């Protein structure tokens, strides 16, 4: 098990290195931040001083090496715009995004699992057809449009839920969280649902397919032949097997949910990393863009690792092979 | 024998009444392509402590017969006719909850493929204890005790440790022993064993056969042993029912039937068993394939493959008692005494 972990960590480091090169070169290719950052009236002297101060006069590989050297010391550069460390900017906004993404994931499981289970157990009932049709909508409606509709209905028409911001936050572990207060939860509800929509559909479809497939397995029939109650067969024998693919896929999706929370954060003015990155791209704030992308890569790698561990905890067959 | 308190038998099990009596059972599958008559008028009886061999090629309806007895026929299948009398009580009419109380308790089943019958994500103790608790009100500790004792009984070494294992940590033979142990947990009055040794190698097959036989003789359990392998039933069964295309085509005591089969299909099955052939003689296979149940020949279903077929076989032969205690569904049977054959 520890050998396995070590190998995975080594792989992760290599992936991070490769990604850092790609990200750095990619961002360099986007455009010249000087044009945006320095006022058009500035004279040649001022321009050159600014370029030197930003380190933009060095060749690309030297810029990369100094970036890498700094990155290893936890310094991902200073934002051109905020004149603050880029990493700090991102870490400040990360709890908001994490909270949103995790809220959406939990919502997807709480709503998606029972609906998918029902649709799988009673495939011919009209309710199942409705659920499946709904899941197609969830896949195909654009997130920003659904977000706007949610605001129209729940904020504007009914006035039940606030439409922007995080609401009051509470500091825990040095980070600020909304979900710990009732008003914060009310602020979280709509954006989380908006972000969850796609995942709810995904969980419904995965669960239904899993139930349909597992119900045909010999071990389910054998469980029935033992005289177990239908509830025990469904919730222990079938459900535990379905959980494996669902947890794997939903876990792996967490990375993309964080990455794609950009749209939802923009619609609901949710002050997370997604909103920061959009603003930073608009002004070509390179250090922030690079730092953001590196954080996302790191997050994907961590999530994959955690999913693998969860997977082996759920599936005894995998557990043995790793020992 | 411990009859569970939840048992719902109106007729008490007397020594003379058979444990199971299947009468004219019909189980059909209503598929898109048409009605598949997987079991079409099957009758047989199994007495206390007796073993009934149910043989036939793959697809002849043996498994569906077994599932029908346990009430485990799923959509699009349905029992459409006949009676399944368990101590005189018709199981085909039982409510699902009443049937559930019998299943795994007074009637148990062992499946064909031991690699598929145990749930891969649950430990063996979980899968055994839940079976005990489904039918008896005992503590979890007592249930574990019972599980451990039963594992020991079917020849699993160090059952205490093995209880904590997952199915994939067992070999195929050991998994089938676990499945058999699960079937034996409540000392059932009837066991349906669906080709339980087919997937195992010959030595293990022989061991398991011997042990199961011993256990059944001790407890008086009646057994339906499903197989397509005649060598297995020869030493095990008391009676034999040969199935072809959803019907019993020959039925009788095992020795008489194997020594002097009446039905050409039984004859063909015996001819295709290696050990029963004379040395040097080539193996005789039954020519042709099992016909599709959706497209059976008119009259005798075996007609297209039968060496003795004649014009008369375009009519449906009845299952008649051709010799005392020997029944067959054929107009021109083998091994009839001279005067009767004329
Ligand atoms: N779920 C099902 N749907 C349609 N037909 C089925 C189904 N299950 C079994 N059958 C039909 O029943 C016939 C008998 O099957 P089975 O009892 O499994 O045969 P055996 O156990 O003798 O090999 C098969 O030929 C098959 O066509
Ligand atoms: S009835 Fe005719 S076709 Fe059918 S088994 Fe007998 S001889 Fe063969
Ligand atoms: Mg079968």
GROMACS .gro file of N, CA and C in nm, chain A residues 59-164:
model
  318
   59UNK      N    1   1.434   3.645  -2.095
   59UNK     CA    2   1.383   3.544  -2.189
   59UNK      C    3   1.288   3.447  -2.118
   60UNK      N    4   1.204   3.382  -2.199
   60UNK     CA    5   1.095   3.299  -2.144
   60UNK      C    6   1.147   3.192  -2.048
   61UNK      N    7   1.258   3.122  -2.090
   61UNK     CA    8   1.304   3.012  -2.005
   61UNK      C    9   1.355   3.063  -1.870
   62UNK      N   10   1.412   3.183  -1.869
   62UNK     CA   11   1.457   3.236  -1.741
   62UNK      C   12   1.338   3.276  -1.654
   63UNK      N   13   1.237   3.333  -1.723
   63UNK     CA   14   1.115   3.364  -1.648
   63UNK      C   15   1.057   3.237  -1.586
   64UNK      N   16   1.060   3.127  -1.666
   64UNK     CA   17   1.004   3.001  -1.616
   64UNK      C   18   1.083   2.950  -1.497
   65UNK      N   19   1.217   2.952  -1.512
   65UNK     CA   20   1.301   2.899  -1.403
   65UNK      C   21   1.282   2.979  -1.275
   66UNK      N   22   1.275   3.110  -1.289
   66UNK     CA   23   1.257   3.189  -1.167
   66UNK      C   24   1.117   3.163  -1.110
   67UNK      N   25   1.020   3.142  -1.202
   67UNK     CA   26   0.885   3.108  -1.155
   67UNK      C   27   0.887   2.976  -1.077
   68UNK      N   28   0.960   2.877  -1.136
   68UNK     CA   29   0.964   2.745  -1.074
   68UNK      C   30   1.033   2.751  -0.938
   69UNK      N   31   1.145   2.824  -0.938
   69UNK     CA   32   1.219   2.837  -0.812
   69UNK      C   33   1.132   2.900  -0.705
   70UNK      N   34   1.063   3.006  -0.742
   70UNK     CA   35   0.976   3.072  -0.645
   70UNK      C   36   0.861   2.980  -0.604
   71UNK      N   37   0.808   2.908  -0.705
   71UNK     CA   38   0.692   2.822  -0.677
   71UNK      C   39   0.727   2.717  -0.572
   72UNK      N   40   0.851   2.665  -0.581
   72UNK     CA   41   0.892   2.564  -0.484
   72UNK      C   42   0.896   2.622  -0.343
   73UNK      N   43   0.916   2.753  -0.335
   73UNK     CA   44   0.912   2.816  -0.204
   73UNK      C   45   0.772   2.867  -0.170
   74UNK      N   46   0.674   2.825  -0.249
   74UNK     CA   47   0.536   2.863  -0.219
   74UNK      C   48   0.501   3.001  -0.269
   75UNK      N   49   0.587   3.058  -0.356
   75UNK     CA   50   0.559   3.192  -0.408
   75UNK      C   51   0.524   3.180  -0.555
   76UNK      N   52   0.397   3.204  -0.588
   76UNK     CA   53   0.356   3.190  -0.728
   76UNK      C   54   0.350   3.327  -0.796
   77UNK      N   55   0.418   3.423  -0.741
   77UNK     CA   56   0.422   3.555  -0.804
   77UNK      C   57   0.320   3.650  -0.743
   78UNK      N   58   0.337   3.778  -0.773
   78UNK     CA   59   0.244   3.878  -0.723
   78UNK      C   60   0.149   3.918  -0.834
   79UNK      N   61   0.026   3.938  -0.799
   79UNK     CA   62  -0.071   3.984  -0.897
   79UNK      C   63  -0.029   4.121  -0.948
   80UNK      N   64  -0.031   4.140  -1.083
   80UNK     CA   65  -0.001   4.272  -1.139
   80UNK      C   66  -0.106   4.372  -1.093
   81UNK      N   67  -0.230   4.326  -1.077
   81UNK     CA   68  -0.342   4.415  -1.051
   81UNK      C   69  -0.355   4.447  -0.902
   82UNK      N   70  -0.359   4.343  -0.820
   82UNK     CA   71  -0.384   4.365  -0.677
   82UNK      C   72  -0.256   4.396  -0.601
   83UNK      N   73  -0.141   4.366  -0.666
   83UNK     CA   74  -0.012   4.377  -0.601
   83UNK      C   75  -0.009   4.298  -0.469
   84UNK      N   76  -0.067   4.177  -0.475
   84UNK     CA   77  -0.067   4.086  -0.360
   84UNK      C   78  -0.015   3.952  -0.411
   85UNK      N   79   0.036   3.866  -0.324
   85UNK     CA   80   0.077   3.733  -0.372
   85UNK      C   81  -0.042   3.661  -0.438
   86UNK      N   82  -0.015   3.604  -0.558
   86UNK     CA   83  -0.123   3.540  -0.633
   86UNK      C   84  -0.183   3.424  -0.554
   87UNK      N   85  -0.096   3.347  -0.489
   87UNK     CA   86  -0.144   3.231  -0.415
   87UNK      C   87  -0.240   3.272  -0.304
   88UNK      N   88  -0.203   3.384  -0.238
   88UNK     CA   89  -0.288   3.431  -0.129
   88UNK      C   90  -0.426   3.470  -0.182
   89UNK      N   91  -0.427   3.539  -0.297
   89UNK     CA   92  -0.554   3.579  -0.359
   89UNK      C   93  -0.642   3.456  -0.383
   90UNK      N   94  -0.577   3.353  -0.436
   90UNK     CA   95  -0.654   3.232  -0.470
   90UNK      C   96  -0.700   3.160  -0.344
   91UNK      N   97  -0.609   3.148  -0.247
   91UNK     CA   98  -0.647   3.076  -0.125
   91UNK      C   99  -0.760   3.147  -0.051
   92UNK      N  100  -0.761   3.281  -0.059
   92UNK     CA  101  -0.870   3.355   0.005
   92UNK      C  102  -1.004   3.317  -0.055
   93UNK      N  103  -1.003   3.294  -0.185
   93UNK     CA  104  -1.130   3.268  -0.253
   93UNK      C  105  -1.163   3.120  -0.264
   94UNK      N  106  -1.066   3.036  -0.228
   94UNK     CA  107  -1.089   2.893  -0.246
   94UNK      C  108  -1.203   2.838  -0.160
   95UNK      N  109  -1.214   2.877  -0.032
   95UNK     CA  110  -1.323   2.819   0.047
   95UNK      C  111  -1.459   2.841  -0.018
   96UNK      N  112  -1.481   2.957  -0.076
   96UNK     CA  113  -1.610   2.984  -0.139
   96UNK      C  114  -1.636   2.885  -0.251
   97UNK      N  115  -1.534   2.861  -0.333
   97UNK     CA  116  -1.551   2.769  -0.445
   97UNK      C  117  -1.566   2.625  -0.397
   98UNK      N  118  -1.483   2.587  -0.300
   98UNK     CA  119  -1.492   2.451  -0.248
   98UNK      C  120  -1.630   2.424  -0.188
   99UNK      N  121  -1.676   2.521  -0.112
   99UNK     CA  122  -1.806   2.511  -0.049
   99UNK      C  123  -1.916   2.492  -0.153
  100UNK      N  124  -1.905   2.570  -0.261
  100UNK     CA  125  -2.003   2.562  -0.368
  100UNK      C  126  -1.997   2.424  -0.436
  101UNK      N  127  -1.876   2.380  -0.468
  101UNK     CA  128  -1.861   2.254  -0.540
  101UNK      C  129  -1.903   2.136  -0.453
  102UNK      N  130  -1.864   2.138  -0.326
  102UNK     CA  131  -1.901   2.028  -0.237
  102UNK      C  132  -2.052   2.028  -0.213
  103UNK      N  133  -2.108   2.149  -0.195
  103UNK     CA  134  -2.254   2.159  -0.178
  103UNK      C  135  -2.326   2.098  -0.298
  104UNK      N  136  -2.275   2.131  -0.417
  104UNK     CA  137  -2.337   2.078  -0.538
  104UNK      C  138  -2.324   1.926  -0.543
  105UNK      N  139  -2.207   1.874  -0.503
  105UNK     CA  140  -2.186   1.729  -0.508
  105UNK      C  141  -2.279   1.657  -0.410
  106UNK      N  142  -2.288   1.711  -0.288
  106UNK     CA  143  -2.376   1.648  -0.190
  106UNK      C  144  -2.521   1.651  -0.238
  107UNK      N  145  -2.560   1.766  -0.293
  107UNK     CA  146  -2.695   1.780  -0.347
  107UNK      C  147  -2.720   1.676  -0.456
  108UNK      N  148  -2.619   1.658  -0.543
  108UNK     CA  149  -2.633   1.564  -0.654
  108UNK      C  150  -2.655   1.422  -0.600
  109UNK      N  151  -2.584   1.388  -0.493
  109UNK     CA  152  -2.599   1.253  -0.437
  109UNK      C  153  -2.734   1.239  -0.367
  110UNK      N  154  -2.771   1.340  -0.288
  110UNK     CA  155  -2.896   1.331  -0.212
  110UNK      C  156  -3.017   1.324  -0.305
  111UNK      N  157  -3.011   1.399  -0.414
  111UNK     CA  158  -3.125   1.399  -0.507
  111UNK      C  159  -3.111   1.286  -0.608
  112UNK      N  160  -2.988   1.268  -0.659
  112UNK     CA  161  -2.969   1.175  -0.770
  112UNK      C  162  -2.981   1.028  -0.732
  113UNK      N  163  -2.926   0.989  -0.617
  113UNK     CA  164  -2.927   0.846  -0.580
  113UNK      C  165  -3.068   0.791  -0.564
  114UNK      N  166  -3.155   0.855  -0.484
  114UNK     CA  167  -3.291   0.799  -0.470
  114UNK      C  168  -3.368   0.797  -0.602
  115UNK      N  169  -3.355   0.904  -0.680
  115UNK     CA  170  -3.428   0.907  -0.808
  115UNK      C  171  -3.377   0.797  -0.901
  116UNK      N  172  -3.245   0.783  -0.907
  116UNK     CA  173  -3.187   0.681  -0.994
  116UNK      C  174  -3.224   0.540  -0.948
  117UNK      N  175  -3.226   0.522  -0.816
  117UNK     CA  176  -3.263   0.393  -0.758
  117UNK      C  177  -3.407   0.358  -0.796
  118UNK      N  178  -3.495   0.456  -0.781
  118UNK     CA  179  -3.636   0.433  -0.815
  118UNK      C  180  -3.650   0.399  -0.964
  119UNK      N  181  -3.585   0.480  -1.048
  119UNK     CA  182  -3.595   0.459  -1.192
  119UNK      C  183  -3.538   0.323  -1.232
  120UNK      N  184  -3.438   0.276  -1.158
  120UNK     CA  185  -3.379   0.146  -1.190
  120UNK      C  186  -3.465   0.031  -1.143
  121UNK      N  187  -3.530   0.049  -1.027
  121UNK     CA  188  -3.611  -0.059  -0.972
  121UNK      C  189  -3.746  -0.070  -1.041
  122UNK      N  190  -3.801   0.044  -1.082
  122UNK     CA  191  -3.933   0.044  -1.147
  122UNK      C  192  -3.922   0.109  -1.284
  123UNK      N  193  -3.851   0.043  -1.376
  123UNK     CA  194  -3.821   0.109  -1.504
  123UNK      C  195  -3.946   0.140  -1.588
  124UNK      N  196  -4.055   0.070  -1.559
  124UNK     CA  197  -4.172   0.089  -1.645
  124UNK      C  198  -4.270   0.193  -1.592
  125UNK      N  199  -4.248   0.241  -1.469
  125UNK     CA  200  -4.347   0.334  -1.413
  125UNK      C  201  -4.337   0.471  -1.480
  126UNK      N  202  -4.449   0.543  -1.488
  126UNK     CA  203  -4.449   0.676  -1.551
  126UNK      C  204  -4.353   0.772  -1.479
  127UNK      N  205  -4.345   0.760  -1.346
  127UNK     CA  206  -4.254   0.848  -1.272
  127UNK      C  207  -4.110   0.829  -1.318
  128UNK      N  208  -4.073   0.702  -1.346
  128UNK     CA  209  -3.937   0.676  -1.393
  128UNK      C  210  -3.911   0.745  -1.527
  129UNK      N  211  -4.010   0.738  -1.616
  129UNK     CA  212  -3.993   0.805  -1.745
  129UNK      C  213  -3.974   0.954  -1.723
  130UNK      N  214  -4.052   1.011  -1.630
  130UNK     CA  215  -4.040   1.154  -1.601
  130UNK      C  216  -3.900   1.186  -1.549
  131UNK      N  217  -3.852   1.102  -1.457
  131UNK     CA  218  -3.718   1.125  -1.400
  131UNK      C  219  -3.613   1.122  -1.511
  132UNK      N  220  -3.625   1.023  -1.599
  132UNK     CA  221  -3.523   1.011  -1.704
  132UNK      C  222  -3.530   1.128  -1.802
  133UNK      N  223  -3.654   1.171  -1.835
  133UNK     CA  224  -3.667   1.287  -1.923
  133UNK      C  225  -3.605   1.409  -1.855
  134UNK      N  226  -3.632   1.424  -1.726
  134UNK     CA  227  -3.575   1.536  -1.652
  134UNK      C  228  -3.423   1.534  -1.655
  135UNK      N  229  -3.365   1.415  -1.647
  135UNK     CA  230  -3.220   1.407  -1.644
  135UNK      C  231  -3.161   1.450  -1.779
  136UNK      N  232  -3.237   1.429  -1.886
  136UNK     CA  233  -3.188   1.476  -2.016
  136UNK      C  234  -3.185   1.629  -2.018
  137UNK      N  235  -3.291   1.690  -1.961
  137UNK     CA  236  -3.292   1.837  -1.950
  137UNK      C  237  -3.171   1.884  -1.870
  138UNK      N  238  -3.146   1.816  -1.758
  138UNK     CA  239  -3.034   1.855  -1.673
  138UNK      C  240  -2.902   1.851  -1.747
  139UNK      N  241  -2.890   1.756  -1.841
  139UNK     CA  242  -2.766   1.747  -1.918
  139UNK      C  243  -2.756   1.859  -2.021
  140UNK      N  244  -2.873   1.896  -2.078
  140UNK     CA  245  -2.864   1.978  -2.199
  140UNK      C  246  -2.890   2.127  -2.178
  141UNK      N  247  -2.961   2.164  -2.069
  141UNK     CA  248  -2.986   2.308  -2.052
  141UNK      C  249  -2.856   2.378  -2.012
  142UNK      N  250  -2.827   2.495  -2.072
  142UNK     CA  251  -2.704   2.565  -2.036
  142UNK      C  252  -2.709   2.616  -1.892
  143UNK      N  253  -2.597   2.602  -1.822
  143UNK     CA  254  -2.592   2.638  -1.681
  143UNK      C  255  -2.630   2.783  -1.656
  144UNK      N  256  -2.577   2.874  -1.739
  144UNK     CA  257  -2.603   3.016  -1.710
  144UNK      C  258  -2.752   3.047  -1.725
  145UNK      N  259  -2.817   2.982  -1.824
  145UNK     CA  260  -2.959   3.008  -1.846
  145UNK      C  261  -3.041   2.956  -1.726
  146UNK      N  262  -3.010   2.835  -1.682
  146UNK     CA  263  -3.081   2.780  -1.566
  146UNK      C  264  -3.059   2.871  -1.445
  147UNK      N  265  -2.934   2.920  -1.430
  147UNK     CA  266  -2.902   3.010  -1.319
  147UNK      C  267  -2.990   3.134  -1.324
  148UNK      N  268  -3.002   3.193  -1.442
  148UNK     CA  269  -3.085   3.313  -1.456
  148UNK      C  270  -3.231   3.282  -1.424
  149UNK      N  271  -3.279   3.165  -1.471
  149UNK     CA  272  -3.418   3.127  -1.445
  149UNK      C  273  -3.441   3.108  -1.294
  150UNK      N  274  -3.343   3.045  -1.227
  150UNK     CA  275  -3.355   3.026  -1.082
  150UNK      C  276  -3.368   3.161  -1.013
  151UNK      N  277  -3.284   3.255  -1.056
  151UNK     CA  278  -3.289   3.390  -0.995
  151UNK      C  279  -3.425   3.453  -1.021
  152UNK      N  280  -3.472   3.442  -1.146
  152UNK     CA  281  -3.604   3.497  -1.183
  152UNK      C  282  -3.713   3.445  -1.090
  153UNK      N  283  -3.714   3.311  -1.072
  153UNK     CA  284  -3.824   3.250  -0.996
  153UNK      C  285  -3.806   3.270  -0.846
  154UNK      N  286  -3.693   3.227  -0.792
  154UNK     CA  287  -3.680   3.221  -0.646
  154UNK      C  288  -3.638   3.354  -0.583
  155UNK      N  289  -3.567   3.436  -0.658
  155UNK     CA  290  -3.525   3.564  -0.600
  155UNK      C  291  -3.621   3.676  -0.639
  156UNK      N  292  -3.649   3.688  -0.769
  156UNK     CA  293  -3.729   3.802  -0.815
  156UNK      C  294  -3.878   3.781  -0.789
  157UNK      N  295  -3.934   3.667  -0.839
  157UNK     CA  296  -4.078   3.647  -0.830
  157UNK      C  297  -4.122   3.610  -0.688
  158UNK      N  298  -4.060   3.506  -0.634
  158UNK     CA  299  -4.105   3.457  -0.503
  158UNK      C  300  -4.034   3.528  -0.388
  159UNK      N  301  -3.915   3.577  -0.414
  159UNK     CA  302  -3.841   3.646  -0.309
  159UNK      C  303  -3.797   3.556  -0.195
  160UNK      N  304  -3.783   3.427  -0.221
  160UNK     CA  305  -3.746   3.333  -0.115
  160UNK      C  306  -3.597   3.336  -0.084
  161UNK      N  307  -3.516   3.344  -0.189
  161UNK     CA  308  -3.372   3.327  -0.170
  161UNK      C  309  -3.296   3.447  -0.226
  162UNK      N  310  -3.186   3.484  -0.163
  162UNK     CA  311  -3.103   3.593  -0.215
  162UNK      C  312  -3.034   3.549  -0.343
  163UNK      N  313  -3.007   3.643  -0.431
  163UNK     CA  314  -2.956   3.606  -0.563
  163UNK      C  315  -2.806   3.628  -0.578
  164UNK      N  316  -2.743   3.706  -0.489
  164UNK     CA  317  -2.599   3.729  -0.508
  164UNK      C  318  -2.522   3.716  -0.376
   0.00000   0.00000   0.00000
